[in-house]
């Protein structure tokens, strides 16, 4: 199969701490991957470097054969949903969705509307006043409805209750079946995501094991 991501010798140091330690791997096209590991293992750091939101200390990262930094051709084909996503203070969920619709060329408004209804998301309430679960739902809606060619979910569903997490898993599989793309799902809830993922990367103390 075709690789959409290729990583060689990726290392990230924060002063005396090595967050990612000489990591190499490849991600295939149209496959759901699990990036699994304990909290602090380096999962978020790897994802943030792949999506050009952080800089590697050393190593080489290629997305669709190109380096992602300041590369609009690459960045417009990826979506990164993270638990700690920040929004402007006065933003409403509907503003976030409207912005996402402009940025992601494959955006599905029908899917977004379906998910908003299923998550019972108040789209006219300020994001900063949403519960943690509702905030997680905003990220999940964007990640699924973007239909980006490569979508990263960095444990954005942690605030969701068990029923809402199951909605996320079900809709992800349904839409992936109809609209194949590459999904990298970071999680430490291994039992819950086991039925979703086709391939696994396990990271421990900054290294792929």
Short mmCIF file of N, CA and C in Angstrom, two decimals, residues 55-167:
data_model
loop_
_atom_site.label_atom_id
_atom_site.label_comp_id
_atom_site.label_asym_id
_atom_site.label_seq_id
_atom_site.Cartn_x
_atom_site.Cartn_y
_atom_site.Cartn_z
N UNK A 55 8.08 21.55 16.52
CA UNK A 55 9.28 21.35 15.72
C UNK A 55 10.08 20.19 16.26
N UNK A 56 10.60 19.37 15.36
CA UNK A 56 11.48 18.28 15.77
C UNK A 56 12.86 18.83 16.09
N UNK A 57 13.54 18.19 17.03
CA UNK A 57 14.94 18.51 17.29
C UNK A 57 15.80 17.96 16.17
N UNK A 58 15.47 16.75 15.73
CA UNK A 58 16.16 16.15 14.59
C UNK A 58 15.26 15.10 13.96
N UNK A 59 15.65 14.64 12.78
CA UNK A 59 14.85 13.64 12.07
C UNK A 59 14.12 14.24 10.88
N UNK A 60 13.45 13.37 10.14
CA UNK A 60 12.78 13.78 8.91
C UNK A 60 11.33 13.31 8.92
N UNK A 61 10.41 14.21 8.58
CA UNK A 61 8.98 13.91 8.52
C UNK A 61 8.48 14.26 7.12
N UNK A 62 7.81 13.30 6.47
CA UNK A 62 7.22 13.54 5.16
C UNK A 62 5.75 13.15 5.19
N UNK A 63 4.89 14.07 4.78
CA UNK A 63 3.46 13.82 4.64
C UNK A 63 3.13 13.98 3.16
N UNK A 64 2.54 12.96 2.56
CA UNK A 64 2.31 12.97 1.10
C UNK A 64 3.61 13.28 0.35
N UNK A 65 4.73 12.82 0.90
CA UNK A 65 6.02 13.00 0.26
C UNK A 65 6.67 14.36 0.46
N UNK A 66 6.01 15.25 1.23
CA UNK A 66 6.53 16.59 1.44
C UNK A 66 6.69 16.90 2.92
N UNK A 67 7.55 17.86 3.23
CA UNK A 67 7.65 18.33 4.61
C UNK A 67 6.43 19.20 4.92
N UNK A 68 5.82 19.05 6.11
CA UNK A 68 4.57 19.75 6.38
C UNK A 68 4.71 21.20 6.82
N UNK A 69 5.89 21.63 7.25
CA UNK A 69 6.02 22.97 7.83
C UNK A 69 5.73 24.06 6.82
N UNK A 70 4.78 24.94 7.20
CA UNK A 70 4.38 26.07 6.36
C UNK A 70 4.07 25.62 4.93
N UNK A 71 3.45 24.44 4.82
CA UNK A 71 3.15 23.86 3.52
C UNK A 71 1.64 23.71 3.41
N UNK A 72 0.99 24.67 2.79
CA UNK A 72 -0.47 24.68 2.74
C UNK A 72 -1.02 23.49 1.94
N UNK A 73 -0.25 23.01 0.97
CA UNK A 73 -0.71 21.86 0.18
C UNK A 73 -0.90 20.64 1.08
N UNK A 74 -0.01 20.49 2.04
CA UNK A 74 -0.08 19.35 2.96
C UNK A 74 -1.07 19.62 4.09
N UNK A 75 -0.99 20.79 4.69
CA UNK A 75 -1.79 21.07 5.89
C UNK A 75 -3.28 21.07 5.60
N UNK A 76 -3.68 21.48 4.39
CA UNK A 76 -5.11 21.51 4.06
C UNK A 76 -5.69 20.10 3.89
N UNK A 77 -4.82 19.11 3.82
CA UNK A 77 -5.27 17.72 3.65
C UNK A 77 -5.28 16.94 4.97
N UNK A 78 -4.94 17.64 6.06
CA UNK A 78 -4.88 17.01 7.38
C UNK A 78 -5.79 17.72 8.37
N UNK A 79 -6.28 16.96 9.34
CA UNK A 79 -7.06 17.52 10.44
C UNK A 79 -6.51 16.96 11.75
N UNK A 80 -6.24 17.83 12.71
CA UNK A 80 -5.68 17.42 14.00
C UNK A 80 -6.65 17.85 15.09
N UNK A 81 -7.26 16.87 15.75
CA UNK A 81 -8.21 17.14 16.83
C UNK A 81 -7.55 16.74 18.13
N UNK A 82 -7.38 17.71 19.02
CA UNK A 82 -6.71 17.42 20.29
C UNK A 82 -7.60 17.82 21.45
N UNK A 83 -7.38 17.14 22.57
CA UNK A 83 -8.23 17.38 23.73
C UNK A 83 -8.12 18.82 24.22
N UNK A 84 -6.92 19.39 24.13
CA UNK A 84 -6.67 20.73 24.68
C UNK A 84 -6.84 21.83 23.64
N UNK A 85 -7.68 21.60 22.64
CA UNK A 85 -7.88 22.58 21.57
C UNK A 85 -8.35 23.92 22.14
N UNK A 86 -7.75 25.01 21.68
CA UNK A 86 -8.11 26.34 22.14
C UNK A 86 -8.98 27.04 21.09
N UNK A 87 -9.95 27.83 21.60
CA UNK A 87 -10.84 28.61 20.72
C UNK A 87 -10.89 30.04 21.26
N UNK A 88 -11.21 31.03 20.41
CA UNK A 88 -11.39 32.40 20.91
C UNK A 88 -12.45 32.46 22.01
N UNK A 89 -12.28 33.39 22.95
CA UNK A 89 -13.16 33.46 24.12
C UNK A 89 -14.64 33.59 23.78
N UNK A 90 -14.94 34.34 22.73
CA UNK A 90 -16.35 34.59 22.41
C UNK A 90 -16.88 33.64 21.33
N UNK A 91 -16.10 32.62 20.97
CA UNK A 91 -16.50 31.72 19.89
C UNK A 91 -17.64 30.81 20.32
N UNK A 92 -18.53 30.52 19.39
CA UNK A 92 -19.59 29.55 19.56
C UNK A 92 -19.24 28.30 18.74
N UNK A 93 -19.81 27.14 19.08
CA UNK A 93 -19.56 25.96 18.25
C UNK A 93 -19.86 26.20 16.77
N UNK A 94 -20.94 26.94 16.49
CA UNK A 94 -21.30 27.16 15.08
C UNK A 94 -20.20 27.96 14.35
N UNK A 95 -19.49 28.85 15.09
CA UNK A 95 -18.37 29.57 14.48
C UNK A 95 -17.23 28.61 14.14
N UNK A 96 -16.95 27.69 15.08
CA UNK A 96 -15.87 26.71 14.84
C UNK A 96 -16.19 25.85 13.62
N UNK A 97 -17.46 25.44 13.50
CA UNK A 97 -17.84 24.60 12.37
C UNK A 97 -17.80 25.38 11.06
N UNK A 98 -18.19 26.64 11.11
CA UNK A 98 -18.18 27.47 9.90
C UNK A 98 -16.74 27.66 9.41
N UNK A 99 -15.82 27.89 10.35
CA UNK A 99 -14.41 28.04 9.99
C UNK A 99 -13.86 26.75 9.41
N UNK A 100 -14.21 25.61 10.05
CA UNK A 100 -13.73 24.32 9.56
C UNK A 100 -14.23 24.05 8.15
N UNK A 101 -15.47 24.43 7.89
CA UNK A 101 -16.06 24.20 6.56
C UNK A 101 -15.26 24.95 5.48
N UNK A 102 -14.74 26.12 5.82
CA UNK A 102 -13.94 26.90 4.87
C UNK A 102 -12.57 26.28 4.65
N UNK A 103 -12.04 25.64 5.69
CA UNK A 103 -10.66 25.16 5.64
C UNK A 103 -10.55 23.78 5.00
N UNK A 104 -11.52 22.91 5.27
CA UNK A 104 -11.43 21.52 4.81
C UNK A 104 -12.26 21.31 3.55
N UNK A 105 -11.61 21.01 2.41
CA UNK A 105 -12.33 20.91 1.13
C UNK A 105 -13.34 19.76 1.07
N UNK A 106 -13.15 18.72 1.90
CA UNK A 106 -14.07 17.57 1.87
C UNK A 106 -15.16 17.66 2.95
N UNK A 107 -15.32 18.81 3.56
CA UNK A 107 -16.24 18.98 4.69
C UNK A 107 -17.66 18.51 4.33
N UNK A 108 -18.28 17.74 5.25
CA UNK A 108 -19.65 17.28 5.06
C UNK A 108 -20.56 17.97 6.08
N UNK A 109 -21.35 18.92 5.61
CA UNK A 109 -22.27 19.60 6.51
C UNK A 109 -23.36 18.65 7.01
N UNK A 110 -23.77 17.72 6.16
CA UNK A 110 -24.79 16.76 6.57
C UNK A 110 -24.31 15.91 7.74
N UNK A 111 -23.07 15.45 7.67
CA UNK A 111 -22.52 14.66 8.78
C UNK A 111 -22.37 15.52 10.03
N UNK A 112 -21.92 16.75 9.85
CA UNK A 112 -21.79 17.65 11.00
C UNK A 112 -23.14 17.85 11.68
N UNK A 113 -24.18 18.09 10.90
CA UNK A 113 -25.52 18.30 11.47
C UNK A 113 -26.01 17.05 12.20
N UNK A 114 -25.74 15.88 11.63
CA UNK A 114 -26.14 14.62 12.27
C UNK A 114 -25.45 14.46 13.62
N UNK A 115 -24.14 14.74 13.66
CA UNK A 115 -23.38 14.58 14.90
C UNK A 115 -23.79 15.60 15.95
N UNK A 116 -24.05 16.84 15.52
CA UNK A 116 -24.51 17.87 16.45
C UNK A 116 -25.80 17.43 17.14
N UNK A 117 -26.68 16.82 16.35
CA UNK A 117 -27.95 16.33 16.90
C UNK A 117 -27.72 15.15 17.85
N UNK A 118 -26.88 14.22 17.43
CA UNK A 118 -26.66 13.03 18.26
C UNK A 118 -25.94 13.36 19.57
N UNK A 119 -25.03 14.31 19.53
CA UNK A 119 -24.32 14.72 20.74
C UNK A 119 -25.11 15.75 21.55
N UNK A 120 -26.27 16.17 21.00
CA UNK A 120 -27.11 17.18 21.66
C UNK A 120 -26.27 18.41 22.04
N UNK A 121 -25.55 18.90 21.04
CA UNK A 121 -24.58 19.97 21.25
C UNK A 121 -25.24 21.35 21.10
N UNK A 122 -25.15 22.20 22.12
CA UNK A 122 -25.73 23.55 22.02
C UNK A 122 -24.83 24.46 21.19
N UNK A 123 -25.17 24.66 19.92
CA UNK A 123 -24.27 25.35 19.00
C UNK A 123 -24.24 26.86 19.21
N UNK A 124 -25.22 27.41 19.99
CA UNK A 124 -25.26 28.85 20.22
C UNK A 124 -24.80 29.25 21.62
N UNK A 125 -24.13 28.33 22.29
CA UNK A 125 -23.57 28.60 23.62
C UNK A 125 -22.07 28.81 23.47
N UNK A 126 -21.52 29.78 24.20
CA UNK A 126 -20.09 30.04 24.06
C UNK A 126 -19.27 28.79 24.39
N UNK A 127 -18.25 28.55 23.58
CA UNK A 127 -17.44 27.35 23.77
C UNK A 127 -16.82 27.31 25.16
N UNK A 128 -16.40 28.48 25.65
CA UNK A 128 -15.73 28.48 26.96
C UNK A 128 -16.69 28.14 28.10
N UNK A 129 -18.01 28.14 27.81
CA UNK A 129 -18.99 27.78 28.83
C UNK A 129 -19.53 26.36 28.65
N UNK A 130 -19.01 25.64 27.67
CA UNK A 130 -19.43 24.27 27.46
C UNK A 130 -18.83 23.35 28.52
N UNK A 131 -19.51 22.26 28.79
CA UNK A 131 -18.95 21.23 29.67
C UNK A 131 -17.79 20.56 28.95
N UNK A 132 -17.00 19.79 29.70
CA UNK A 132 -15.87 19.11 29.07
C UNK A 132 -16.35 18.14 27.99
N UNK A 133 -17.46 17.46 28.26
CA UNK A 133 -18.00 16.54 27.27
C UNK A 133 -18.45 17.25 26.01
N UNK A 134 -19.12 18.40 26.17
CA UNK A 134 -19.56 19.17 25.00
C UNK A 134 -18.37 19.70 24.21
N UNK A 135 -17.33 20.11 24.92
CA UNK A 135 -16.12 20.58 24.24
C UNK A 135 -15.47 19.45 23.45
N UNK A 136 -15.44 18.26 24.03
CA UNK A 136 -14.92 17.10 23.30
C UNK A 136 -15.75 16.84 22.05
N UNK A 137 -17.08 17.00 22.17
CA UNK A 137 -17.97 16.75 21.03
C UNK A 137 -17.68 17.72 19.89
N UNK A 138 -17.34 18.98 20.19
CA UNK A 138 -17.00 19.94 19.15
C UNK A 138 -15.83 19.41 18.32
N UNK A 139 -14.79 18.92 19.01
CA UNK A 139 -13.63 18.39 18.30
C UNK A 139 -13.96 17.17 17.47
N UNK A 140 -14.78 16.28 18.02
CA UNK A 140 -15.16 15.07 17.30
C UNK A 140 -15.94 15.41 16.03
N UNK A 141 -16.87 16.37 16.13
CA UNK A 141 -17.64 16.79 14.95
C UNK A 141 -16.70 17.30 13.86
N UNK A 142 -15.76 18.15 14.23
CA UNK A 142 -14.82 18.70 13.24
C UNK A 142 -13.97 17.59 12.63
N UNK A 143 -13.47 16.69 13.49
CA UNK A 143 -12.60 15.63 12.99
C UNK A 143 -13.29 14.69 12.03
N UNK A 144 -14.54 14.33 12.32
CA UNK A 144 -15.26 13.42 11.43
C UNK A 144 -15.80 14.13 10.19
N UNK A 145 -16.42 15.30 10.38
CA UNK A 145 -17.05 15.99 9.26
C UNK A 145 -16.02 16.59 8.29
N UNK A 146 -14.79 16.79 8.74
CA UNK A 146 -13.75 17.32 7.85
C UNK A 146 -13.46 16.37 6.69
N UNK A 147 -13.62 15.06 6.96
CA UNK A 147 -13.26 14.03 5.97
C UNK A 147 -11.89 14.30 5.35
N UNK A 148 -10.99 14.80 6.19
CA UNK A 148 -9.62 15.06 5.72
C UNK A 148 -8.94 13.75 5.35
N UNK A 149 -8.02 13.83 4.42
CA UNK A 149 -7.33 12.61 3.95
C UNK A 149 -6.55 11.94 5.07
N UNK A 150 -6.00 12.74 5.98
CA UNK A 150 -5.35 12.22 7.18
C UNK A 150 -5.93 12.96 8.38
N UNK A 151 -6.51 12.21 9.31
CA UNK A 151 -7.14 12.81 10.49
C UNK A 151 -6.52 12.23 11.75
N UNK A 152 -6.06 13.13 12.62
CA UNK A 152 -5.47 12.73 13.90
C UNK A 152 -6.48 13.04 15.01
N UNK A 153 -6.77 12.04 15.82
CA UNK A 153 -7.58 12.25 17.03
C UNK A 153 -6.69 12.00 18.24
N UNK A 154 -6.33 13.07 18.94
CA UNK A 154 -5.47 12.93 20.12
C UNK A 154 -6.33 12.90 21.38
N UNK A 155 -6.91 11.74 21.67
CA UNK A 155 -7.78 11.54 22.83
C UNK A 155 -8.79 12.67 23.02
N UNK A 156 -9.46 13.12 21.95
CA UNK A 156 -10.37 14.26 22.09
C UNK A 156 -11.69 13.87 22.72
N UNK A 157 -11.91 12.58 22.90
CA UNK A 157 -13.20 12.07 23.36
C UNK A 157 -13.18 11.75 24.85
N UNK A 158 -12.11 12.16 25.56
CA UNK A 158 -12.00 11.80 26.97
C UNK A 158 -13.12 12.41 27.81
N UNK A 159 -13.63 13.56 27.39
CA UNK A 159 -14.70 14.19 28.15
C UNK A 159 -16.07 13.59 27.90
N UNK A 160 -16.17 12.72 26.90
CA UNK A 160 -17.46 12.14 26.55
C UNK A 160 -17.80 10.99 27.50
N UNK A 161 -19.10 10.85 27.80
CA UNK A 161 -19.51 9.68 28.58
C UNK A 161 -19.50 8.44 27.67
N UNK A 162 -19.76 7.28 28.26
CA UNK A 162 -19.64 6.02 27.51
C UNK A 162 -20.56 5.97 26.31
N UNK A 163 -21.77 6.51 26.44
CA UNK A 163 -22.73 6.50 25.33
C UNK A 163 -22.22 7.38 24.19
N UNK A 164 -21.74 8.57 24.53
CA UNK A 164 -21.25 9.49 23.51
C UNK A 164 -19.98 8.95 22.84
N UNK A 165 -19.12 8.29 23.61
CA UNK A 165 -17.92 7.70 23.01
C UNK A 165 -18.31 6.61 22.01
N UNK A 166 -19.34 5.85 22.33
CA UNK A 166 -19.78 4.80 21.40
C UNK A 166 -20.35 5.42 20.13
N UNK A 167 -21.06 6.54 20.25
CA UNK A 167 -21.53 7.26 19.06
C UNK A 167 -20.34 7.64 18.18
#
